[in-house]
Short mmCIF file of C-alpha atoms in Angstrom, two decimals:
data_model
loop_
_atom_site.label_atom_id
_atom_site.label_comp_id
_atom_site.label_asym_id
_atom_site.label_seq_id
_atom_site.Cartn_x
_atom_site.Cartn_y
_atom_site.Cartn_z
CA MET A 8 -0.04 0.02 0.01
CA MET A 9 2.98 2.11 0.57
CA PHE A 10 3.84 2.54 -2.99
CA PHE A 11 0.33 2.43 -4.50
CA ASP A 12 0.26 6.13 -4.67
CA LYS A 13 3.68 6.43 -6.24
CA ILE A 14 2.57 4.07 -9.00
CA LEU A 15 -0.52 6.18 -9.51
CA LEU A 16 1.52 9.35 -9.72
CA LEU A 17 3.75 7.74 -12.35
CA LEU A 18 0.76 6.75 -14.28
CA LEU A 19 -0.52 10.39 -14.08
CA ILE A 20 2.75 11.52 -15.68
CA VAL A 21 2.43 8.98 -18.43
CA CYS A 22 -1.16 9.94 -19.06
CA ALA A 23 -0.23 13.53 -19.28
CA ILE A 24 2.63 12.97 -21.63
CA ALA A 25 0.45 10.82 -23.94
CA ALA A 26 -2.30 13.35 -24.01
CA ALA A 27 0.03 15.94 -25.21
CA PHE A 28 1.60 13.81 -27.93
CA THR A 29 -1.12 11.94 -29.76
CA LYS A 30 -2.01 13.13 -33.19
CA ARG A 31 -5.69 12.72 -33.23
CA THR A 32 -7.64 15.10 -30.80
CA LEU A 33 -10.24 12.37 -29.94
CA THR A 34 -7.63 10.24 -28.22
CA ALA A 35 -6.27 13.21 -26.32
CA VAL A 36 -9.68 13.95 -24.85
CA VAL A 37 -10.20 10.32 -23.86
CA ILE A 38 -6.76 10.10 -22.20
CA PHE A 39 -7.67 13.28 -20.35
CA MET A 40 -10.82 11.85 -19.03
CA SER A 41 -8.83 8.86 -17.62
CA TYR A 42 -6.27 11.21 -16.19
CA SER A 43 -9.16 12.94 -14.37
CA LEU A 44 -10.33 9.57 -12.89
CA ILE A 45 -6.95 8.72 -11.65
CA MET A 46 -6.65 12.08 -10.07
CA ALA A 47 -10.06 11.39 -8.26
CA VAL A 48 -8.53 8.08 -6.87
CA LEU A 49 -5.62 10.14 -5.60
CA TRP A 50 -7.85 12.43 -3.73
CA VAL A 51 -9.20 9.52 -1.84
CA LEU A 52 -5.71 8.51 -0.90
CA LEU A 53 -5.11 11.96 0.38
CA GLU A 54 -8.07 11.60 2.58
CA SER A 55 -10.30 14.21 1.07
CA PRO A 56 -13.51 12.60 -0.10
CA ASP A 57 -15.28 15.79 -0.95
CA LEU A 58 -12.72 16.59 -3.60
CA ALA A 59 -12.89 13.00 -4.91
CA ILE A 60 -16.72 13.17 -5.51
CA THR A 61 -16.54 16.63 -7.06
CA GLU A 62 -13.53 15.86 -9.28
CA ALA A 63 -15.02 12.56 -10.55
CA ALA A 64 -18.52 14.12 -11.36
CA VAL A 65 -17.14 17.41 -12.82
CA GLY A 66 -13.65 16.48 -14.32
CA ALA A 67 -14.39 13.21 -15.93
CA GLY A 68 -18.02 13.88 -16.61
CA ILE A 69 -18.98 17.47 -17.42
CA THR A 70 -15.57 18.49 -18.97
CA GLY A 71 -15.41 15.36 -21.03
CA ILE A 72 -18.85 15.90 -22.49
CA LEU A 73 -18.12 19.51 -23.30
CA PHE A 74 -15.03 18.53 -25.14
CA PHE A 75 -16.90 15.95 -27.14
CA THR A 76 -19.62 18.36 -28.22
CA THR A 77 -16.99 20.96 -29.23
CA LEU A 78 -15.24 18.35 -31.20
CA ARG A 79 -18.47 17.54 -32.97
CA LYS A 80 -19.07 21.07 -33.81
CA VAL A 81 -15.58 21.60 -35.33
CA ASP A 82 -15.91 18.38 -37.33
CA GLU A 83 -12.96 16.71 -35.71
CA LEU A 84 -14.54 13.57 -34.54
CA GLY A 85 -13.14 11.36 -37.07
CA GLY A 86 -14.46 7.93 -37.95
CA ASP A 87 -16.17 6.87 -41.08
CA ASP A 88 -19.27 8.25 -42.55
CA ASN A 89 -21.48 5.81 -40.63
CA GLY A 90 -21.10 7.80 -37.47
CA ARG A 91 -22.02 11.05 -39.04
CA ARG A 92 -25.51 10.36 -40.44
CA LYS A 93 -27.54 9.49 -37.46
CA MET B 22 31.09 34.64 -38.40
CA ALA B 23 28.02 34.38 -40.61
CA GLY B 24 26.20 32.74 -37.88
CA ALA B 25 26.83 35.54 -35.48
CA ASN B 26 25.87 38.03 -38.17
CA ARG B 27 22.59 36.33 -38.55
CA LEU B 28 22.12 36.17 -34.82
CA LEU B 29 22.58 39.98 -34.54
CA GLU B 30 20.14 40.36 -37.49
CA ALA B 31 17.65 38.25 -35.77
CA ILE B 32 17.94 40.21 -32.53
CA ILE B 33 17.43 43.50 -34.60
CA ASN B 34 14.46 42.00 -36.37
CA PHE B 35 12.92 40.93 -33.09
CA ALA B 36 13.41 44.53 -31.74
CA GLU B 37 11.62 45.96 -34.67
CA GLY B 38 8.62 43.79 -34.00
CA GLU B 39 8.99 41.04 -36.42
CA ASP B 40 7.52 37.60 -36.22
CA ILE B 41 9.27 35.72 -33.31
CA ASP B 42 9.24 32.41 -35.28
CA ARG B 43 11.36 33.69 -37.98
CA THR B 44 13.87 35.12 -35.60
CA LEU B 45 14.18 31.75 -33.78
CA ILE B 46 14.66 30.01 -37.03
CA ASP B 47 17.18 32.37 -38.13
CA SER B 48 19.41 31.76 -35.38
CA GLY B 49 19.55 28.06 -36.03
CA THR B 50 19.93 27.61 -39.78
CA PRO B 51 23.22 26.12 -41.02
CA ASP B 52 25.67 27.91 -43.29
CA HIS B 53 25.05 26.09 -46.44
CA GLU B 54 21.49 27.49 -46.88
CA LEU B 55 22.93 30.63 -48.33
CA ILE B 56 24.25 28.98 -51.40
CA ASP B 57 20.63 28.20 -52.62
CA GLN B 58 19.95 31.83 -53.21
CA SER B 59 22.44 32.49 -55.86
CA PHE B 60 19.80 33.89 -58.19
CA ILE B 61 18.97 36.62 -55.61
CA ASN B 62 21.30 39.55 -55.73
CA TYR B 63 22.91 39.64 -52.28
CA ASN B 64 23.38 43.43 -52.17
CA GLU B 65 19.89 44.51 -53.37
CA THR B 66 17.47 42.45 -51.45
CA SER B 67 16.74 43.37 -47.87
CA VAL B 68 17.15 41.00 -44.87
CA GLY B 69 13.50 40.54 -44.70
CA GLU B 70 13.17 39.13 -48.22
CA ARG B 71 16.09 36.90 -47.82
CA LEU B 72 14.39 35.56 -44.74
CA HIS B 73 11.24 34.98 -46.27
CA HIS B 74 12.78 32.98 -49.18
CA MET B 75 14.70 31.08 -46.69
CA ILE B 76 11.71 30.09 -44.84
CA ASP B 77 9.70 29.14 -47.90
CA THR B 78 12.38 26.56 -48.97
CA HIS B 79 13.58 25.12 -45.86
CA GLY B 80 11.71 26.75 -42.88
CA GLU B 81 8.99 24.12 -42.22
CA ARG B 82 11.27 21.17 -41.79
CA ILE B 83 13.64 23.08 -39.44
CA PHE B 84 10.67 24.57 -37.54
CA ASN B 85 9.15 21.33 -36.82
CA GLY B 86 12.36 19.77 -35.51
CA PHE B 87 13.03 22.90 -33.39
CA TYR B 88 9.69 22.81 -32.03
CA LYS B 89 9.88 19.30 -30.63
CA ALA B 90 13.30 19.95 -29.22
CA ALA B 91 12.31 23.29 -27.73
CA SER B 92 9.22 21.84 -26.24
CA VAL B 93 11.21 19.12 -24.29
CA ILE B 94 13.83 21.51 -23.19
CA ILE B 95 11.35 24.04 -21.98
CA CYS B 96 9.38 21.38 -19.98
CA LEU B 97 12.49 20.00 -18.37
CA ALA B 98 13.73 23.31 -17.28
CA LEU B 99 10.51 24.49 -15.90
CA SER B 100 10.16 21.19 -13.96
CA ALA B 101 13.65 21.37 -12.68
CA VAL B 102 13.25 25.00 -11.41
CA LEU B 103 9.88 24.13 -9.74
CA LEU B 104 11.29 20.99 -8.11
CA MET B 105 14.15 22.85 -6.71
CA THR B 106 11.79 25.43 -5.15
CA VAL B 107 9.54 22.74 -3.65
CA ALA B 108 12.48 20.94 -2.10
CA THR B 109 12.98 23.64 0.23
CA LEU B 110 9.58 23.47 1.65
CA PRO B 111 8.96 21.64 5.08
CA PRO B 112 8.69 17.97 4.79
CA TYR B 113 5.62 16.27 3.52
CA ALA B 114 2.81 15.15 5.88
CA SER B 115 4.49 15.90 9.28
CA PRO B 116 2.37 17.20 12.01
CA ASN B 117 4.71 20.12 12.78
CA ASN B 118 4.23 21.95 9.51
CA PRO B 119 3.78 25.70 9.82
CA ALA B 120 0.73 25.38 7.79
CA VAL B 121 -1.07 23.60 10.62
CA ASN B 122 -1.55 26.45 12.79
CA GLU B 123 -4.14 27.72 15.26
CA VAL B 124 -6.62 28.42 12.53
CA ALA B 125 -6.95 24.80 11.67
CA GLU B 126 -7.04 24.03 15.36
CA ARG B 127 -9.96 26.29 16.03
CA TYR B 128 -11.82 25.02 12.95
CA LEU B 129 -11.45 21.36 14.02
CA GLU B 130 -12.04 21.84 17.65
CA GLN B 131 -14.96 24.20 17.80
CA GLY B 132 -16.35 23.70 14.19
CA MET B 133 -18.80 21.16 15.19
CA ALA B 134 -20.12 23.16 18.18
CA GLU B 135 -20.34 26.43 16.33
CA THR B 136 -21.70 25.52 12.91
CA GLY B 137 -23.38 22.21 13.82
CA ALA B 138 -22.08 20.43 10.63
CA VAL B 139 -20.39 17.02 11.18
CA ASN B 140 -18.56 17.47 7.84
CA LEU B 141 -15.97 20.00 8.81
CA VAL B 142 -15.04 21.02 5.29
CA THR B 143 -18.52 21.82 4.34
CA GLY B 144 -18.99 23.61 7.59
CA MET B 145 -16.00 25.66 6.86
CA ILE B 146 -16.73 26.71 3.32
CA LEU B 147 -20.34 27.47 4.10
CA ASP B 148 -20.16 29.16 7.43
CA TYR B 149 -16.71 30.39 8.34
CA ARG B 150 -15.78 31.17 4.63
CA ALA B 151 -19.16 31.67 3.05
CA PHE B 152 -17.93 34.61 1.01
CA ASP B 153 -15.51 32.54 -0.94
CA THR B 154 -18.27 30.13 -1.85
CA PHE B 155 -20.45 33.03 -2.88
CA GLY B 156 -17.62 34.25 -5.13
CA GLU B 157 -17.29 30.92 -6.73
CA ALA B 158 -21.07 30.57 -7.42
CA ALA B 159 -20.72 34.08 -8.91
CA VAL B 160 -17.93 32.80 -11.17
CA LEU B 161 -20.17 29.92 -12.46
CA PHE B 162 -22.96 32.35 -13.08
CA ILE B 163 -20.71 34.75 -15.16
CA ALA B 164 -19.24 31.79 -17.12
CA PHE B 165 -22.78 30.75 -17.94
CA CYS B 166 -23.74 34.36 -19.01
CA SER B 167 -20.70 34.62 -21.26
CA VAL B 168 -21.28 31.38 -22.92
CA THR B 169 -24.87 32.32 -23.61
CA LEU B 170 -23.58 35.56 -25.05
CA LEU B 171 -21.18 33.61 -27.31
CA LEU B 172 -23.42 30.86 -28.53
CA HIS B 173 -27.02 31.79 -28.01
CA GLY B 174 -27.87 33.08 -31.67
CA SER B 175 -26.38 30.09 -33.43
CA SER B 176 -29.29 27.76 -32.93
CA SER B 177 -29.15 24.66 -34.90
CA VAL B 178 -32.64 23.60 -33.88
CA ARG B 179 -34.37 26.38 -35.77
CA ALA B 180 -32.22 25.72 -38.71
CA ASN B 181 -33.29 22.20 -39.24
CA PRO B 182 -36.10 21.25 -37.10
CA THR B 183 -36.01 17.60 -37.96
CA VAL B 184 -32.89 17.24 -35.74
CA ALA B 185 -34.79 17.94 -32.64
CA THR B 186 -37.66 15.46 -33.19
CA ARG B 187 -35.47 12.49 -34.51
CA GLN B 188 -36.15 9.38 -32.53
CA LYS B 189 -33.28 8.50 -30.39
CA SER B 190 -31.94 4.93 -30.21
CA VAL B 191 -33.96 2.32 -28.16
CA VAL B 192 -31.14 1.28 -25.94
CA LEU B 193 -30.71 4.90 -24.76
CA ARG B 194 -34.30 5.50 -24.00
CA CYS B 195 -34.67 2.12 -22.16
CA VAL B 196 -31.75 2.78 -19.95
CA ALA B 197 -32.49 6.34 -19.40
CA THR B 198 -35.88 5.57 -18.02
CA VAL B 199 -34.39 3.40 -15.45
CA ILE B 200 -31.43 5.28 -14.48
CA ILE B 201 -32.48 8.92 -14.43
CA PRO B 202 -34.69 8.70 -11.32
CA LEU B 203 -31.83 6.89 -9.39
CA ILE B 204 -29.42 9.50 -10.43
CA MET B 205 -31.61 12.51 -9.37
CA MET B 206 -32.39 10.85 -6.01
CA PHE B 207 -28.69 10.29 -5.40
CA GLY B 208 -28.00 13.86 -6.36
CA ILE B 209 -30.53 15.23 -4.07
CA TYR B 210 -29.22 13.10 -1.23
CA VAL B 211 -25.79 14.30 -1.73
CA ILE B 212 -26.89 17.88 -1.64
CA LEU B 213 -29.04 17.56 1.43
CA ASN B 214 -26.54 15.48 3.26
CA GLY B 215 -23.62 17.97 2.61
CA HIS B 216 -23.10 18.63 6.26
CA LEU B 217 -23.27 15.05 7.38
CA SER B 218 -21.22 13.15 4.86
CA PRO B 219 -18.85 14.00 2.00
CA GLY B 220 -20.46 15.99 -0.88
CA GLY B 221 -22.16 19.27 -0.57
CA GLY B 222 -23.54 21.67 -3.00
CA PHE B 223 -21.13 21.40 -5.99
CA SER B 224 -20.89 17.63 -6.38
CA GLY B 225 -24.55 17.28 -5.96
CA GLY B 226 -25.26 19.93 -8.36
CA ALA B 227 -22.94 18.34 -10.95
CA ILE B 228 -24.68 14.96 -10.51
CA ILE B 229 -28.19 16.37 -10.99
CA GLY B 230 -26.81 18.41 -14.04
CA SER B 231 -25.53 15.03 -15.49
CA ALA B 232 -29.01 13.54 -15.01
CA LEU B 233 -30.59 16.47 -16.91
CA ILE B 234 -28.07 16.02 -19.80
CA LEU B 235 -28.88 12.45 -19.97
CA TYR B 236 -32.56 13.30 -20.21
CA SER B 237 -32.00 15.73 -22.89
CA SER B 238 -29.92 13.32 -24.97
CA ALA B 239 -32.21 10.38 -24.61
CA PHE B 240 -35.61 12.10 -25.02
CA GLY B 241 -34.97 14.94 -27.34
CA TYR B 242 -35.00 18.63 -27.06
CA ASP B 243 -38.76 19.19 -26.95
CA ARG B 244 -39.62 17.47 -23.74
CA ILE B 245 -37.05 19.08 -21.64
CA HIS B 246 -37.96 22.47 -23.17
CA ALA B 247 -41.45 21.92 -21.88
CA PHE B 248 -40.39 22.32 -18.27
CA LEU B 249 -37.07 24.09 -18.39
CA PRO B 250 -37.01 26.87 -20.96
CA PHE B 251 -34.46 29.59 -20.86
CA ARG B 252 -36.56 31.88 -18.70
CA THR B 253 -36.96 29.36 -15.94
CA ALA B 254 -33.38 28.46 -15.93
CA THR B 255 -32.20 32.07 -15.46
CA ALA B 256 -34.90 32.74 -12.87
CA ILE B 257 -33.78 29.74 -10.78
CA SER B 258 -30.19 30.62 -11.04
CA CYS B 259 -30.60 34.32 -10.18
CA THR B 260 -32.89 33.49 -7.32
CA ALA B 261 -30.51 30.97 -5.85
CA LEU B 262 -27.62 33.58 -5.85
CA LEU B 263 -29.86 36.25 -4.35
CA VAL B 264 -31.05 34.03 -1.60
CA TYR B 265 -27.42 33.16 -0.84
CA ALA B 266 -26.39 36.78 -0.73
CA ALA B 267 -29.41 37.71 1.52
CA SER B 268 -28.82 35.07 3.95
CA LYS B 269 -25.29 35.60 4.61
CA GLY B 270 -24.92 39.31 3.71
CA TYR B 271 -26.69 40.77 6.55
CA SER B 272 -23.64 40.43 8.76
CA PHE B 273 -22.06 43.35 6.78
CA PHE B 274 -24.73 45.61 8.31
CA THR B 275 -24.93 44.08 11.86
CA GLY B 276 -21.24 43.87 12.70
CA ALA B 277 -18.42 41.64 11.72
CA ASN B 278 -18.65 39.04 14.45
CA HIS B 279 -22.14 38.20 14.06
CA LEU B 280 -21.84 34.58 13.12
CA HIS B 281 -25.03 33.37 14.73
CA SER B 282 -28.14 33.18 12.54
CA PHE B 283 -31.70 33.11 13.80
CA ILE B 284 -32.07 29.58 12.71
CA THR B 285 -30.37 27.76 15.49
CA VAL B 286 -28.05 24.98 15.47
CA GLY B 287 -30.29 22.02 15.89
CA ASN B 288 -29.51 18.39 16.90
CA ILE B 289 -26.09 17.73 15.63
CA GLY B 290 -26.34 14.80 13.23
CA SER B 291 -29.86 15.28 11.93
CA ILE B 292 -30.62 16.58 8.60
CA PHE B 293 -32.32 20.02 9.38
CA SER B 294 -29.58 21.17 11.80
CA ALA B 295 -26.48 23.36 11.23
CA GLY B 296 -28.24 26.61 10.76
CA PHE B 297 -28.19 28.01 7.38
CA ILE B 298 -26.02 25.29 5.75
CA PRO B 299 -28.84 23.09 4.21
CA LEU B 300 -30.44 26.22 2.60
CA LEU B 301 -27.04 27.36 1.26
CA ASN B 302 -26.32 23.85 -0.11
CA ILE B 303 -29.64 23.91 -2.03
CA CYS B 304 -28.83 27.32 -3.49
CA VAL B 305 -25.43 26.38 -4.63
CA GLY B 306 -26.54 23.06 -5.98
CA SER B 307 -29.22 24.65 -8.03
CA THR B 308 -26.88 27.24 -9.46
CA VAL B 309 -24.44 24.52 -10.40
CA THR B 310 -27.14 22.35 -11.95
CA ILE B 311 -28.54 25.09 -14.19
CA THR B 312 -24.90 26.01 -15.24
CA MET B 313 -23.88 22.48 -16.11
CA TYR B 314 -27.06 21.81 -18.18
CA GLY B 315 -26.93 25.11 -19.83
CA PHE B 316 -23.25 24.62 -20.89
CA PHE B 317 -24.27 21.34 -22.55
CA SER B 318 -27.46 22.63 -24.19
CA LEU B 319 -25.71 25.73 -25.63
CA PHE B 320 -22.87 23.60 -26.86
CA LYS B 321 -24.98 21.13 -28.56
CA LYS B 322 -27.95 22.94 -29.81
CA GLY B 323 -27.14 26.71 -29.50
CA ASP B 324 -30.20 27.29 -27.65
CA LEU B 325 -31.49 26.58 -24.06
CA MET C 6 5.31 19.87 -10.17
CA VAL C 7 6.42 17.90 -13.03
CA LEU C 8 2.84 17.79 -14.14
CA PHE C 9 2.74 21.64 -14.01
CA GLY C 10 5.70 21.75 -16.38
CA ILE C 11 4.04 19.32 -18.79
CA GLY C 12 0.82 21.25 -18.68
CA PHE C 13 2.45 24.43 -19.17
CA THR C 14 4.48 23.31 -22.15
CA THR C 15 1.41 21.76 -23.74
CA LEU C 16 -0.27 25.05 -23.35
CA LEU C 17 2.45 26.95 -24.84
CA LEU C 18 3.70 24.97 -27.74
CA GLN C 19 0.73 23.01 -29.20
CA LYS C 20 -0.80 24.41 -32.23
CA ASN C 21 -4.09 22.78 -31.96
CA MET C 22 -6.33 24.86 -29.81
CA ILE C 23 -8.15 21.92 -28.03
CA LYS C 24 -4.85 20.49 -26.86
CA LYS C 25 -4.12 23.86 -25.40
CA VAL C 26 -7.32 23.71 -23.33
CA ILE C 27 -6.26 20.28 -22.13
CA GLY C 28 -2.90 21.73 -21.24
CA ILE C 29 -4.62 24.35 -19.04
CA ASN C 30 -6.66 21.58 -17.27
CA ILE C 31 -3.62 19.44 -16.58
CA MET C 32 -1.79 22.50 -15.18
CA ASP C 33 -4.80 23.25 -12.90
CA THR C 34 -5.11 19.73 -11.54
CA ALA C 35 -1.44 19.61 -10.91
CA ILE C 36 -1.69 22.66 -8.56
CA TYR C 37 -4.72 21.19 -6.77
CA LEU C 38 -2.69 18.10 -6.17
CA PHE C 39 0.10 20.14 -4.74
CA LEU C 40 -2.26 22.14 -2.49
CA ALA C 41 -3.99 19.08 -1.16
CA ALA C 42 -0.74 17.37 -0.42
CA LYS C 43 0.08 20.27 1.75
CA GLY C 44 -2.78 19.56 3.94
CA TYR C 45 -2.11 15.96 4.59
CA ILE C 46 -0.93 14.95 8.01
CA GLU C 47 0.25 11.30 8.42
CA GLY C 48 -2.03 9.17 10.43
CA GLY C 49 -5.00 11.48 10.06
CA ILE C 50 -8.28 10.68 8.58
CA ALA C 51 -10.92 12.67 6.64
CA PRO C 52 -12.33 15.62 8.49
CA ILE C 53 -15.68 14.12 9.36
CA VAL C 54 -16.23 13.96 13.08
CA VAL C 55 -16.74 10.40 14.21
CA ASP C 56 -17.47 9.41 17.87
CA GLY C 57 -17.38 12.94 19.06
CA ILE C 58 -13.50 13.14 18.85
CA THR C 59 -12.55 16.74 18.07
CA THR C 60 -8.94 16.90 18.91
CA MET C 61 -6.57 18.21 16.27
CA GLU C 62 -4.31 15.23 16.03
CA HIS C 63 -6.84 12.92 14.68
CA TYR C 64 -7.86 14.55 11.39
CA ILE C 65 -6.10 16.25 8.55
CA ASN C 66 -5.90 19.94 7.90
CA PRO C 67 -9.24 20.91 6.41
CA ILE C 68 -8.35 24.37 5.03
CA PRO C 69 -6.58 23.33 1.70
CA SER C 70 -9.56 21.16 1.01
CA GLY C 71 -11.85 23.97 0.89
CA LEU C 72 -9.63 25.98 -1.31
CA VAL C 73 -9.21 23.24 -3.79
CA LEU C 74 -13.04 22.74 -3.90
CA THR C 75 -13.36 26.19 -5.19
CA GLY C 76 -10.50 25.73 -7.60
CA ILE C 77 -12.05 22.66 -9.29
CA VAL C 78 -15.25 24.52 -10.06
CA VAL C 79 -13.36 27.47 -11.44
CA SER C 80 -11.27 25.19 -13.66
CA VAL C 81 -14.48 23.71 -15.26
CA SER C 82 -15.78 27.23 -15.78
CA VAL C 83 -12.66 28.43 -17.57
CA SER C 84 -12.53 25.30 -19.83
CA ALA C 85 -16.32 25.71 -20.83
CA PHE C 86 -15.70 29.37 -21.68
CA SER C 87 -12.48 28.75 -23.75
CA LEU C 88 -14.35 25.90 -25.58
CA ALA C 89 -17.09 28.26 -26.45
CA LEU C 90 -14.50 30.71 -27.88
CA ILE C 91 -12.96 27.95 -29.77
CA GLN C 92 -16.18 27.20 -31.57
CA ARG C 93 -16.69 30.85 -32.51
CA LEU C 94 -13.20 31.13 -33.76
CA TYR C 95 -13.74 28.01 -35.89
CA LYS C 96 -16.92 29.39 -37.39
CA GLU C 97 -15.05 32.77 -38.19
CA TYR C 98 -11.67 31.52 -39.55
CA GLY C 99 -12.42 27.91 -40.50
CA THR C 100 -9.34 26.40 -38.85
CA LEU C 101 -8.26 25.05 -35.37
CA ASP C 102 -4.68 25.86 -35.82
CA PHE C 103 -3.63 28.78 -33.79
CA ASP C 104 -0.82 29.98 -36.18
CA GLU C 105 -3.35 29.96 -39.08
CA VAL C 106 -5.55 32.16 -37.19
CA VAL C 107 -2.86 34.72 -36.38
CA TYR C 108 -1.72 34.40 -40.00
CA GLN C 109 -5.18 35.19 -41.35
CA LEU C 110 -5.66 38.06 -38.83
CA ARG C 111 -2.31 39.57 -39.95
CA ASN C 112 -3.37 39.31 -43.65
CA LYS C 113 -6.66 40.91 -43.08
CA GLU C 114 -5.08 43.87 -41.37
CA GLY C 115 -2.59 44.22 -44.18
CA ASP C 116 -5.20 44.40 -46.95
#
């Protein structure tokens, strides 16, 4: 249990670098949502449950949804034409 | 020598206000680039035109490589400086930190008796430091107003009305009918129990906002427009902020130390205790809900 | 702190505007992690009173927790506002590339 938080911190750094260096914007947003989730787990390990609930609801939920709708508006969702029609 | 010359030209160009990309590139180009420009008369063209030609032929490749190297170097340098600064702080997680002073002691020891909240963090941000929370709710409201200003006219619903009435998929509708009541109940529980367990206004508001987003995605725009048009949403938001200001702002007029309200601290541990805190939680929660749902609706449809 | 450096670099040197907003968010959450770590006392539990114990040594410091709670909400407001700005910029200039927008602005002023 002692180095569980060190592993999580290392994973955070990996996520952040990966989000900065991917080519497609969609993968960057998904990696950012997982980054937010790992951060919520870290808050629990730092004994602040208020921050964990708020970060999980707001960071991974609301910010992710806003990013996805913006990507749709600027036509960068990618994928084939099947996803566009409906 | 030519490299030093070019560096000097780059500095002079930068001082005259030229583009910084070009000056950065200029200081890094190798010497053999100049041989390509034999058709340009060296004495008659200005520095700017030679720069432009150099960039047109080779600039992009050099710039991309320079970009990646510079980003890694800047990142490492900044991290090193910050880590050196942090290393001089007191050690991590020791009880003798200077940050753990008598303020924290007062909040912890007398927080429950004075505010009546079992959750000391909620009691602190809604009773001792209620003004900061008011500022934060105001920030949310201002963000909502500015996003409305930016995006309100571009309604895609009025442009093609078939988008709004299109039938959503069956899976989404079935799942939503089961899940949305549960999410709303959980959100209301989190808001109301802000002073007894972790949670409070912000997280509860975000949860109910997510429930509204799910409802709007699953059942179309018309059904949610029936009970939550733009006017109702702004009315709820403004009323919540005004109630918050009125309930905590009277102490500006009655004296600074007037922490006690006329709603007394009830039984510690029951829901309707802790003075003003449930009311403030509800106000903050409703503001956050309207803001979150408003963001989603303005982003997706351009209209609330 | 390392996360702060990564986020700041992403903000500064990425041409795609949406990645800049992701950089802002990474920078913000790194600062919140730093602040909350300042409030952690070893052996303390979360600041919710159990069994009527209200001595100071039992709990962690609750003050940074309140500050970070405000910060998270402000961070989401800033992200939402900048995403709305990006949508309008896209409609106006047709590109998500920050250098392209500056280039077009400069050409428009020149003509």
